[in-house]
Coordinates of C-alpha atoms and ligand atoms in Angstrom, one line a residue:
Chain A
M514 CA 99.4 158.4 -7.3
A515 CA 97.0 159.0 -3.7
S516 CA 98.8 160.6 -0.7
V517 CA 97.9 158.1 1.8
I518 CA 99.6 160.7 4.0
E519 CA 98.9 164.5 3.8
V520 CA 99.9 166.9 6.4
E521 CA 99.1 170.3 6.3
N522 CA 101.6 172.9 8.6
L523 CA 101.2 171.1 11.8
V524 CA 101.6 172.8 15.0
K525 CA 101.9 171.3 17.8
D526 CA 103.1 173.1 21.9
Y527 CA 103.8 171.3 24.7
G528 CA 103.0 174.5 26.9
K529 CA 105.9 176.9 25.9
V530 CA 108.2 174.2 24.1
R531 CA 106.8 174.3 20.7
A532 CA 107.7 170.9 19.1
V533 CA 106.5 171.0 15.9
D534 CA 106.0 173.9 14.1
G535 CA 104.3 174.0 11.6
V536 CA 105.3 170.5 8.7
S537 CA 103.6 169.3 5.3
F538 CA 104.7 166.7 3.2
Q539 CA 103.2 164.2 1.8
V540 CA 103.6 160.8 1.1
E541 CA 102.9 158.7 -1.5
E542 CA 101.6 154.9 -1.9
G543 CA 103.8 152.5 -1.2
E544 CA 107.0 154.1 0.0
I545 CA 108.9 154.5 2.7
F546 CA 109.6 157.8 3.2
G547 CA 111.8 158.5 6.3
F548 CA 111.0 161.5 9.5
L549 CA 115.3 162.1 9.8
G550 CA 116.8 163.9 12.9
P551 CA 118.5 164.1 16.2
N552 CA 116.6 163.9 19.5
G553 CA 114.3 166.1 19.9
A554 CA 113.2 167.4 16.4
G555 CA 109.8 166.0 17.2
K556 CA 110.4 163.1 15.1
S557 CA 108.3 160.5 18.1
T558 CA 105.4 163.4 18.0
T559 CA 105.0 164.7 14.9
I560 CA 103.7 160.7 14.5
K561 CA 101.5 160.4 18.1
I562 CA 99.7 162.5 15.8
L563 CA 99.3 161.2 13.1
C564 CA 98.3 158.3 15.5
T565 CA 95.6 159.5 17.1
L566 CA 97.6 159.8 20.2
L567 CA 98.0 163.5 20.2
K568 CA 96.1 166.0 19.1
P569 CA 97.8 169.6 17.1
T570 CA 97.9 172.4 18.7
G571 CA 97.7 173.5 14.7
G572 CA 97.6 172.4 11.1
K573 CA 95.7 169.1 9.1
A574 CA 96.0 165.2 8.9
R575 CA 94.5 162.9 6.9
I576 CA 95.5 159.3 6.9
A577 CA 94.2 157.1 4.1
G578 CA 91.6 160.4 2.9
H579 CA 91.1 161.0 7.2
D580 CA 91.5 163.1 9.0
V581 CA 93.0 162.0 11.9
E582 CA 91.1 165.2 14.4
K583 CA 87.7 164.1 12.6
E584 CA 87.8 160.5 12.5
P585 CA 90.0 159.0 14.9
D586 CA 88.1 156.1 14.9
R587 CA 88.8 155.1 11.1
V588 CA 91.9 156.2 10.7
R589 CA 93.4 153.4 13.8
R590 CA 91.9 150.9 11.6
Q591 CA 94.6 151.6 8.2
I592 CA 98.1 152.4 11.0
G593 CA 99.6 149.7 12.6
I594 CA 102.3 151.1 14.2
V595 CA 106.1 150.5 15.9
F596 CA 106.7 152.4 19.3
Q597 CA 110.0 153.9 20.1
D598 CA 109.3 152.6 23.5
N599 CA 108.8 148.7 24.4
S600 CA 104.5 148.1 24.2
L601 CA 104.3 145.1 24.5
D602 CA 102.7 142.9 27.4
D603 CA 106.0 141.3 28.7
R604 CA 104.4 138.7 31.6
L605 CA 102.4 137.2 27.7
T606 CA 103.7 135.3 25.3
A607 CA 104.4 136.0 22.2
A608 CA 101.0 134.2 20.6
E609 CA 98.8 136.2 23.3
N610 CA 100.4 139.9 22.8
L611 CA 99.3 139.1 18.7
Y612 CA 95.8 136.6 19.6
L613 CA 95.0 140.1 22.2
H614 CA 95.5 143.0 19.1
G615 CA 94.0 140.5 16.7
L616 CA 91.2 140.7 18.6
L617 CA 91.5 144.4 19.3
Y618 CA 91.3 145.0 15.5
G619 CA 88.6 142.7 15.3
L620 CA 89.9 140.0 12.7
P621 CA 87.8 136.4 13.1
R622 CA 89.8 134.2 15.8
K623 CA 91.0 132.2 12.2
V624 CA 92.0 134.7 10.4
I625 CA 94.4 135.8 14.0
N626 CA 94.7 132.7 14.5
R627 CA 96.4 132.0 10.4
R628 CA 98.1 134.9 11.2
I629 CA 100.1 134.5 13.7
E630 CA 101.7 132.3 12.5
E631 CA 102.0 133.8 9.0
M632 CA 103.3 137.5 11.2
L633 CA 105.5 135.1 13.4
E634 CA 107.4 133.4 10.1
M635 CA 108.0 136.1 8.5
V636 CA 109.7 137.8 11.2
D637 CA 111.6 135.1 11.9
L638 CA 110.0 134.8 15.6
A639 CA 107.8 131.1 14.9
A640 CA 110.5 129.2 17.3
W641 CA 109.4 131.6 20.1
K642 CA 105.4 131.5 19.8
K643 CA 104.5 130.3 23.3
E644 CA 107.7 131.6 25.0
V645 CA 106.9 134.9 27.6
V646 CA 108.2 138.3 25.9
R647 CA 109.8 139.4 28.9
N648 CA 112.5 136.6 28.4
F649 CA 112.6 138.5 24.8
S650 CA 115.8 140.1 23.4
G651 CA 115.4 143.8 22.2
G652 CA 115.9 143.1 19.0
M653 CA 112.7 140.2 19.8
R654 CA 110.9 142.1 20.9
R655 CA 111.3 144.7 18.4
R656 CA 110.3 142.2 15.6
L657 CA 107.4 141.2 17.4
E658 CA 105.8 144.4 17.2
I659 CA 105.6 145.2 14.0
A660 CA 104.8 141.6 13.1
R661 CA 101.5 142.4 15.5
G662 CA 101.1 146.3 14.7
L663 CA 100.7 144.1 10.4
M664 CA 98.1 141.3 12.6
H665 CA 95.7 143.8 11.0
S666 CA 96.9 144.0 7.7
P667 CA 97.1 148.5 8.2
Q668 CA 97.8 150.5 5.3
V669 CA 100.3 152.4 6.9
L670 CA 102.8 151.2 9.2
F671 CA 104.3 153.4 11.5
L672 CA 108.2 152.3 12.7
D673 CA 109.0 155.2 15.6
E674 CA 112.9 154.7 15.4
P675 CA 112.7 150.9 15.4
T676 CA 115.7 150.0 14.9
V677 CA 117.7 152.5 18.1
G678 CA 119.0 150.2 20.7
L679 CA 120.2 147.0 18.3
D680 CA 122.8 145.6 16.4
P681 CA 124.0 146.2 13.5
Q682 CA 123.2 142.1 12.2
T683 CA 119.5 142.8 13.8
R684 CA 118.9 146.2 12.1
A685 CA 119.9 144.7 8.4
A686 CA 117.5 141.8 9.4
I687 CA 114.5 144.3 10.4
W688 CA 115.5 146.1 7.0
D689 CA 114.7 143.4 5.5
Y690 CA 111.5 143.1 6.8
I691 CA 110.9 146.0 5.5
H692 CA 111.6 146.0 2.6
R693 CA 109.9 142.6 1.6
L694 CA 106.5 144.4 3.7
R695 CA 106.7 146.8 0.8
R696 CA 107.6 144.4 -2.4
E697 CA 105.0 141.7 -1.1
E698 CA 102.5 143.7 0.3
K699 CA 102.5 147.3 -0.6
I700 CA 102.1 148.9 2.1
T701 CA 103.4 152.0 3.3
V702 CA 106.3 152.7 5.8
F703 CA 106.5 156.0 8.3
M704 CA 109.5 156.1 9.7
T705 CA 112.0 158.0 12.7
T706 CA 115.5 157.6 13.2
H707 CA 118.9 159.6 14.0
Y708 CA 120.7 157.1 12.4
M709 CA 122.1 157.5 8.4
E710 CA 122.8 155.0 7.6
E711 CA 119.5 153.9 7.9
A712 CA 117.9 156.8 6.6
E713 CA 119.3 155.8 3.5
N714 CA 117.0 152.4 2.6
C715 CA 114.2 155.0 2.4
D716 CA 112.8 156.4 -0.6
R717 CA 112.1 159.6 0.1
I718 CA 113.5 162.0 4.2
A719 CA 112.4 164.6 5.5
I720 CA 116.0 166.8 7.5
I721 CA 113.5 167.8 11.1
D722 CA 115.1 170.1 12.7
F723 CA 113.8 171.9 16.1
G724 CA 110.5 170.9 14.9
R725 CA 111.3 172.0 11.4
I726 CA 111.4 170.4 7.9
K727 CA 114.9 171.4 7.1
A728 CA 114.6 169.7 3.0
L729 CA 112.7 167.2 1.3
D730 CA 113.9 165.0 -1.0
T731 CA 115.8 161.5 -2.0
P732 CA 119.3 160.7 -0.1
E733 CA 120.6 160.9 -3.6
R734 CA 119.5 163.4 -3.8
L735 CA 119.3 165.6 -0.7
K736 CA 123.8 164.2 -1.0
Q737 CA 123.7 165.3 -4.6
Q738 CA 122.2 169.3 -4.2
L739 CA 125.3 169.2 -1.4
G740 CA 127.5 169.1 -4.3
G741 CA 131.6 167.7 -4.7
D742 CA 133.6 166.2 -1.6
V743 CA 134.0 166.0 2.2
I744 CA 137.4 166.1 3.1
T745 CA 138.5 166.6 6.6
L746 CA 141.7 167.9 8.1
V747 CA 143.9 166.6 11.0
P748 CA 145.9 169.6 11.8
A749 CA 149.3 169.0 14.1
D750 CA 149.7 168.8 17.0
G751 CA 148.2 172.1 18.2
A752 CA 147.8 174.0 14.6
D753 CA 145.0 175.6 14.9
L754 CA 144.0 175.7 10.6
G755 CA 140.7 176.4 10.5
P756 CA 140.8 180.9 9.9
V757 CA 144.8 179.7 7.6
L758 CA 141.6 177.8 5.3
T759 CA 139.6 180.5 5.2
E760 CA 141.9 183.0 3.8
L761 CA 143.5 180.9 2.1
Y762 CA 141.0 179.0 0.0
G763 CA 137.6 180.8 0.9
L764 CA 136.5 177.4 2.7
E765 CA 134.0 177.4 5.2
V766 CA 136.1 175.3 7.8
K767 CA 133.6 173.0 9.9
P768 CA 135.4 172.0 13.5
T769 CA 133.8 167.9 13.7
G770 CA 135.0 165.3 16.3
E771 CA 137.4 163.9 13.8
G772 CA 139.3 167.5 12.7
L773 CA 138.4 170.1 10.0
C774 CA 135.3 169.3 7.7
F775 CA 135.2 171.6 4.4
R776 CA 133.9 170.6 1.3
V777 CA 135.7 171.3 -1.6
K778 CA 134.3 170.6 -5.6
D779 CA 137.0 168.6 -6.7
G780 CA 138.8 166.3 -3.7
A781 CA 141.3 165.0 -5.4
S782 CA 142.6 167.5 -7.3
F783 CA 142.6 169.8 -4.0
I784 CA 144.0 167.6 -1.5
P785 CA 147.7 167.9 -3.7
R786 CA 147.1 171.4 -3.2
L787 CA 147.0 171.3 0.6
A788 CA 149.9 168.9 1.3
A789 CA 152.4 170.8 -0.9
E790 CA 150.8 174.3 0.4
L791 CA 150.4 173.5 4.4
G792 CA 153.0 170.2 4.9
E793 CA 154.4 169.9 7.5
R794 CA 151.2 171.3 9.8
I795 CA 148.9 168.7 8.8
K796 CA 148.9 165.3 10.7
S797 CA 146.2 164.0 8.1
I798 CA 143.7 164.5 5.3
H799 CA 140.4 163.0 4.6
L800 CA 138.3 162.2 1.3
R801 CA 135.1 161.2 1.1
R802 CA 132.1 161.8 -0.8
P803 CA 128.8 163.0 1.1
T804 CA 127.1 161.8 2.5
L805 CA 123.3 162.9 5.0
D806 CA 125.2 163.4 7.5
D807 CA 127.0 166.2 5.6
V808 CA 123.3 167.4 4.3
F809 CA 122.4 168.2 8.4
L810 CA 125.6 169.7 9.7
S811 CA 125.5 171.7 6.6
L812 CA 121.7 171.9 7.0
T813 CA 121.5 172.9 11.1
G814 CA 125.7 173.6 11.3
R815 CA 125.7 170.3 13.9
A816 CA 126.3 166.6 12.9
I817 CA 123.6 165.3 14.0
R818 CA 125.4 161.5 15.4
E819 CA 125.0 161.8 18.5
E820 CA 127.7 159.2 19.1
K821 CA 130.0 162.5 17.5
A822 CA 127.6 165.4 19.5
S823 CA 130.9 167.2 21.5
A824 CA 130.2 168.3 25.4
A825 CA 129.3 171.6 23.5
E826 CA 126.3 170.6 22.5
R827 CA 125.1 167.7 24.1
L828 CA 125.1 171.1 26.6
R829 CA 122.4 172.6 23.9
Y830 CA 120.3 170.6 24.6
S831 CA 118.7 170.6 28.2
P832 CA 118.1 167.0 29.3
H833 CA 115.3 166.5 29.3
R834 CA 115.0 166.6 25.6
H835 CA 117.7 163.6 25.5
R836 CA 114.8 161.4 26.6
H837 CA 112.8 161.5 23.8
Chain B
M1355 CA 78.3 148.1 20.1
G1356 CA 80.3 143.9 19.0
T1357 CA 83.2 146.7 19.2
A1358 CA 82.5 147.5 22.6
I1359 CA 81.9 144.0 23.5
R1360 CA 84.5 143.2 22.1
T1361 CA 86.9 145.4 23.1
V1362 CA 85.8 144.6 27.1
Y1363 CA 86.2 140.8 26.4
T1364 CA 90.4 141.2 25.3
I1365 CA 91.0 143.8 28.2
W1366 CA 89.3 140.8 30.2
L1367 CA 91.3 138.3 28.5
R1368 CA 94.5 140.7 29.4
E1369 CA 94.0 140.8 33.2
W1370 CA 93.1 137.1 33.5
L1371 CA 96.4 136.0 31.5
R1372 CA 98.2 137.8 33.9
F1373 CA 97.0 136.7 36.3
L1374 CA 97.5 132.4 35.4
R1375 CA 100.6 134.1 34.6
E1376 CA 101.6 135.4 38.2
R1377 CA 102.6 132.5 40.2
S1378 CA 104.0 134.9 42.9
R1379 CA 100.6 136.5 42.7
I1380 CA 98.6 133.2 43.4
I1381 CA 100.4 132.2 46.0
G1382 CA 100.0 135.5 47.8
M1383 CA 96.7 134.8 46.9
I1384 CA 96.3 132.2 49.4
G1385 CA 98.5 133.0 51.7
Q1386 CA 97.5 136.6 52.4
P1387 CA 93.9 135.8 53.8
L1388 CA 96.0 132.1 55.7
L1389 CA 98.0 135.7 57.6
Y1390 CA 94.8 137.5 57.9
F1391 CA 92.9 134.7 59.7
L1392 CA 96.8 133.6 62.2
I1393 CA 96.9 137.5 63.3
V1394 CA 93.2 137.5 64.0
G1395 CA 92.1 134.6 64.4
Q1396 CA 94.9 133.7 67.1
G1397 CA 97.0 137.3 68.2
I1398 CA 93.8 140.5 68.1
S1399 CA 91.0 137.9 69.5
A1400 CA 93.2 136.8 71.9
A1401 CA 95.1 140.3 72.8
M1402 CA 91.8 141.8 73.1
A1403 CA 88.4 140.0 74.5
F1404 CA 86.0 141.3 72.8
R1405 CA 84.4 144.2 74.6
A1406 CA 82.6 146.5 72.8
A1407 CA 79.4 144.0 71.5
P1408 CA 76.2 144.5 74.2
P1409 CA 75.8 142.5 76.8
G1410 CA 74.6 138.9 75.9
V1411 CA 75.3 138.8 72.0
N1412 CA 78.2 135.9 71.7
L1413 CA 79.4 136.5 69.4
S1414 CA 83.5 136.3 69.0
Y1415 CA 86.1 138.5 67.8
L1416 CA 87.3 136.4 64.4
Q1417 CA 83.1 135.9 63.1
F1418 CA 82.7 139.7 64.0
M1419 CA 85.7 140.7 61.3
Y1420 CA 84.8 137.4 58.9
P1421 CA 83.1 139.8 56.3
G1422 CA 85.7 142.5 56.9
I1423 CA 88.5 140.8 55.8
L1424 CA 86.5 139.2 52.5
A1425 CA 86.2 143.8 51.8
M1426 CA 89.8 143.5 52.8
S1427 CA 91.5 141.5 50.4
V1428 CA 88.9 142.4 47.4
L1429 CA 89.8 146.3 48.5
F1430 CA 93.4 145.6 48.7
T1431 CA 93.0 143.3 45.0
S1432 CA 90.8 145.9 43.6
I1433 CA 92.3 148.8 44.0
F1434 CA 96.0 147.7 43.1
S1435 CA 94.3 146.6 39.9
G1436 CA 93.0 149.5 39.1
I1437 CA 96.2 151.5 39.7
S1438 CA 98.3 149.7 38.4
I1439 CA 96.7 151.4 34.6
I1440 CA 99.4 153.6 35.5
W1441 CA 102.0 150.8 35.3
D1442 CA 100.6 150.1 31.7
R1443 CA 101.3 153.5 30.8
E1444 CA 104.9 153.2 31.7
F1445 CA 106.0 149.9 30.4
G1446 CA 103.2 150.7 27.5
F1447 CA 101.1 148.5 27.0
L1448 CA 98.1 151.5 28.0
K1449 CA 99.5 153.0 24.2
E1450 CA 98.9 149.7 21.6
V1451 CA 95.1 149.7 23.0
L1452 CA 94.7 153.3 23.1
V1453 CA 95.8 153.3 19.1
A1454 CA 93.7 150.8 18.3
P1455 CA 90.2 151.9 16.4
V1456 CA 88.1 150.7 20.0
P1457 CA 86.2 153.1 22.9
R1458 CA 87.1 154.0 25.7
W1459 CA 85.5 153.7 28.0
A1460 CA 85.2 149.2 27.1
I1461 CA 89.0 149.2 28.4
A1462 CA 88.2 150.9 31.7
L1463 CA 84.9 148.4 32.3
G1464 CA 86.9 145.5 30.6
K1465 CA 89.9 145.9 33.7
A1466 CA 87.0 146.3 36.0
L1467 CA 86.0 143.8 35.0
G1468 CA 89.3 141.7 34.8
A1469 CA 90.2 143.0 38.6
S1470 CA 86.9 141.8 39.6
T1471 CA 87.7 138.5 38.4
V1472 CA 91.3 138.3 40.4
A1473 CA 89.6 139.6 43.9
L1474 CA 86.5 136.9 43.5
C1475 CA 88.7 134.3 42.8
Q1476 CA 90.7 135.6 45.5
A1477 CA 87.3 136.2 48.0
T1478 CA 86.8 132.3 46.7
I1479 CA 89.2 131.0 48.4
L1480 CA 88.7 133.0 51.3
L1481 CA 85.1 131.5 51.5
A1482 CA 86.1 127.8 52.1
L1483 CA 88.6 128.8 55.2
A1484 CA 84.6 130.1 56.9
P1485 CA 85.0 126.8 58.7
L1486 CA 87.7 128.2 60.9
A1487 CA 85.9 130.8 61.5
Q1488 CA 83.2 129.0 62.6
V1489 CA 80.8 130.9 59.7
H1490 CA 78.5 128.5 58.4
L1491 CA 77.9 128.7 54.4
T1492 CA 75.8 127.6 52.4
L1493 CA 75.4 126.8 48.4
P1494 CA 73.6 130.2 47.7
L1495 CA 74.4 132.1 50.8
V1496 CA 78.1 131.7 48.7
G1497 CA 76.9 132.4 45.2
K1498 CA 75.1 136.4 46.7
L1499 CA 78.5 136.8 48.8
L1500 CA 80.5 136.8 45.8
A1501 CA 77.8 139.2 43.9
V1502 CA 78.1 142.1 47.1
L1503 CA 81.8 141.1 46.3
F1504 CA 81.7 141.8 42.9
L1505 CA 79.9 145.5 43.1
I1506 CA 82.6 146.4 45.7
S1507 CA 85.3 145.0 43.6
L1508 CA 83.4 147.0 40.2
A1509 CA 83.0 150.4 42.4
I1510 CA 86.5 149.9 44.5
T1511 CA 88.7 149.6 40.9
F1512 CA 86.9 152.0 39.1
M1513 CA 87.9 154.3 41.6
G1514 CA 91.5 153.1 41.0
V1515 CA 91.0 154.0 37.2
A1516 CA 89.3 157.3 37.9
I1517 CA 92.6 158.0 40.2
A1518 CA 95.1 156.1 38.1
S1519 CA 94.3 158.7 34.7
R1520 CA 94.5 161.2 36.7
M1521 CA 97.5 161.2 37.9
E1522 CA 100.6 161.8 35.3
T1523 CA 103.6 159.7 37.1
M1524 CA 104.2 156.7 39.6
E1525 CA 105.3 158.8 42.7
G1526 CA 101.9 158.9 44.4
F1527 CA 101.1 155.9 43.9
Q1528 CA 102.7 155.7 47.5
M1529 CA 100.2 158.1 47.9
I1530 CA 97.4 156.8 47.5
M1531 CA 97.6 153.6 49.4
N1532 CA 98.5 155.3 52.2
F1533 CA 96.1 158.3 51.4
L1534 CA 93.1 156.7 50.4
V1535 CA 93.6 153.0 51.0
M1536 CA 93.6 152.9 54.2
P1537 CA 91.3 155.1 55.1
L1538 CA 88.3 154.0 52.7
Y1539 CA 89.1 150.0 55.2
F1540 CA 88.3 151.3 58.8
L1541 CA 86.4 154.5 58.1
S1542 CA 84.4 151.0 56.4
G1543 CA 83.6 149.8 59.8
A1544 CA 85.2 146.5 59.2
M1545 CA 88.1 146.5 61.8
F1546 CA 85.7 147.6 64.6
P1547 CA 82.4 148.9 64.9
L1548 CA 80.9 151.7 64.0
A1549 CA 78.8 153.1 67.4
N1550 CA 80.1 156.5 68.8
V1551 CA 82.3 157.4 66.8
P1552 CA 82.5 161.6 66.0
A1553 CA 80.0 163.3 63.6
W1554 CA 82.9 163.8 61.0
M1555 CA 83.5 160.4 60.8
S1556 CA 80.8 159.1 61.0
A1557 CA 79.7 161.1 57.8
L1558 CA 83.2 160.4 56.1
M1559 CA 81.6 156.9 56.4
H1560 CA 78.7 158.1 54.0
F1561 CA 81.2 158.3 51.2
D1562 CA 83.0 155.2 51.5
P1563 CA 81.6 152.3 49.0
L1564 CA 83.6 149.6 51.7
T1565 CA 81.2 150.8 54.3
Y1566 CA 77.7 149.8 52.7
G1567 CA 79.5 146.4 51.6
V1568 CA 80.9 145.5 54.8
D1569 CA 77.4 146.3 55.6
A1570 CA 75.1 144.0 52.3
L1571 CA 78.3 141.2 53.5
R1572 CA 77.1 141.5 57.9
H1573 CA 73.1 140.8 56.5
L1574 CA 74.2 137.7 54.7
I1575 CA 76.0 136.0 56.7
F1576 CA 74.2 136.7 60.4
A1577 CA 71.3 136.8 58.3
D1578 CA 70.1 133.8 61.1
A1579 CA 71.9 135.5 64.0
H1580 CA 69.4 137.0 66.8
P1581 CA 68.1 140.1 65.9
Q1582 CA 69.7 141.8 68.6
V1583 CA 72.5 140.8 67.8
L1584 CA 71.5 141.4 64.1
A1585 CA 70.7 145.5 64.8
F1586 CA 74.6 145.5 66.5
L1587 CA 76.4 144.3 63.1
V1588 CA 74.7 146.2 60.8
H1589 CA 73.8 150.0 59.8
F1590 CA 71.5 149.9 57.3
P1591 CA 69.1 148.0 55.5
F1592 CA 69.9 145.4 53.2
I1593 CA 68.1 146.3 50.8
T1594 CA 69.6 150.0 51.3
D1595 CA 73.8 149.0 50.8
L1596 CA 72.3 146.8 47.1
L1597 CA 71.2 150.4 46.0
V1598 CA 73.8 153.0 47.0
L1599 CA 76.4 150.2 46.4
T1600 CA 75.3 149.5 42.4
G1601 CA 74.6 153.7 42.9
M1602 CA 78.4 154.1 44.1
V1603 CA 79.4 151.6 41.0
L1604 CA 77.4 153.0 38.4
V1605 CA 78.7 157.0 39.1
L1606 CA 82.5 155.9 40.0
G1607 CA 82.4 153.8 36.7
G1608 CA 81.3 157.3 34.4
M1609 CA 83.9 158.8 36.4
G1610 CA 86.7 156.1 35.1
S1611 CA 85.5 155.4 31.5
W1612 CA 85.0 159.4 31.9
F1613 CA 88.8 160.3 33.3
F1614 CA 89.8 156.6 30.8
S1615 CA 88.5 158.4 28.0
R1616 CA 90.0 162.0 27.9
Q1617 CA 93.9 160.5 29.2
V1618 CA 96.8 161.0 27.1
Ligands
LIG2367 N1 105.1 165.0 26.8 C1 106.1 166.1 26.9 N2 106.1 167.1 27.5 C2 106.5 168.2 27.2 N3 107.7 168.6 26.3 C3 107.5 167.3 25.3 C4 106.9 165.9 26.1 N4 107.4 165.6 24.7 C5 107.8 165.9 23.9 N5 108.3 166.7 24.7 C6 109.0 167.5 23.3 O1 109.0 168.0 23.1 C7 109.9 168.1 21.5 C8 110.5 166.9 20.9 O2 110.0 165.9 21.0 P1 110.2 164.5 21.0 O3 108.6 164.6 19.4 O4 110.5 163.4 21.5 O5 111.4 164.3 19.8 P2 112.2 163.1 19.1 O6 111.2 161.5 18.6 O7 112.6 163.1 18.0 O8 112.7 162.9 19.4 C9 111.3 168.0 22.7 O9 112.2 169.3 22.6 C10 110.9 167.4 23.9 O10 111.6 167.5 25.2
LIG2368 MG1 111.4 159.8 19.4

């Protein structure tokens, strides 16, 4: 199989900030490839370079065999993009937005009109064709942007945090579209997200932090590599069990928002031991299979989820990091 | 070349569709000129007897101002459209255009043509109000006036595009309005006759596209006036106005397209 996206040692500096720090990877045809990482990890920057909107400081990137720096127009013809921030003209109707896109990409009028119908149908917006985009909800806008990105039948679709800020139902719907696209149009999808659950939908993911790829594999294998079970222990009031656990069992304990978190080989048989030996000092014990969150935690020492980020973690990011 | 023409058309179409959609802008477009007429016609010209005119020249201030009002409406509409690229960047649509496989200079040109089309619509309304200013127009004259206004609009929009492309944020917008638009207008001689002005002002005047625009408009509107009146009103030969204005359109167009292509 041919690699549709080839990235070699990509680097991007904004002044003194190194946003992307030597990233290399390949995406095969028909693959759904995800970039998973917290805000400020360099996901959008990478996408912008691949979409020819930014020049890299160093390294190479090719889309469908075309160099993003040397043949930007060739690349542009092959890709569809859904940006992280809204890029629709909200004074125009859904159909007008798609129509202008079709014109820009040089589609014949007949094809444009046919594609408008097809694409709106696909994202369930056919009934809103003549509606001005300003009246659309966040989810509808996103769906329309996906429809627009697909108007010219690109080989590769880039999605930058396509489901951020959407309700679970809309998120699920968007994933349905993406899976269908891959089935029906054999399109390659490159997406970014900072939602773990979402990354599970990808064929392969790269975990990215501070501009570097920390791990790259299928979600299943990443979790397998971690091995064992994850136990979250909430100590009874006030007790600091971290050092105790380390001393007794040689565990690597990480305090999280929910409690003390650690991994063991066989969780089911470890819990009775814990309960017997530390009994009263424990409020609750919770056992689960490792998630991508745990993978991220073990790779970076931090939890990725924003909603769980502690005050200390928030401080660690400078304010502007949160915006991108 | 086909791609470029298609791009120009697409961007022009977007400007036009947006214009049709914005009812408040259309109302403003009709209301604003009426307001100028009321203020200038009833207010200013009544308050100050038009003393600048040499003896024997029979010209009301409103008549004198009429070409200036035309130029003003085109100036405001055009600079605003040009600068609106900052909005497009801030609110996203620009990115959609910049990742399309199209030449960027064509985007800038489409923007300028779209803005000029809108500006000419407004100017047409003002031309219909000419009788209120005791200015008599014929159909061929209207055509010529629109042609000059078109050149003015192109020059100013390109200037706006060039500035907007160099501006990082929307914060500079108010500054531009204060330190660019008003000086452009006052220096053009649209408000008061530019005789007996200090040398520095006269020098600046020569760099203002609107100076030549207003001058050309006066040539056209007062073509039949007494030579003494005409000599009082205009500063350059008509052909000079047209050549300089066209030259400025080309230079500003080049700058606008260049800066626009290099941004992001
Ligand atoms: N235009 C910019 N100028 C300066 N720094 C930037 C710019 N865009 C992004 N950054 C910085 O680069 C880093 C990566 O940002 P980004 O690629 O947007 O991350 P992500 O999309 O993963 O949240 C962050 O530290 C961010 O603050
Ligand atoms: Mg981002």
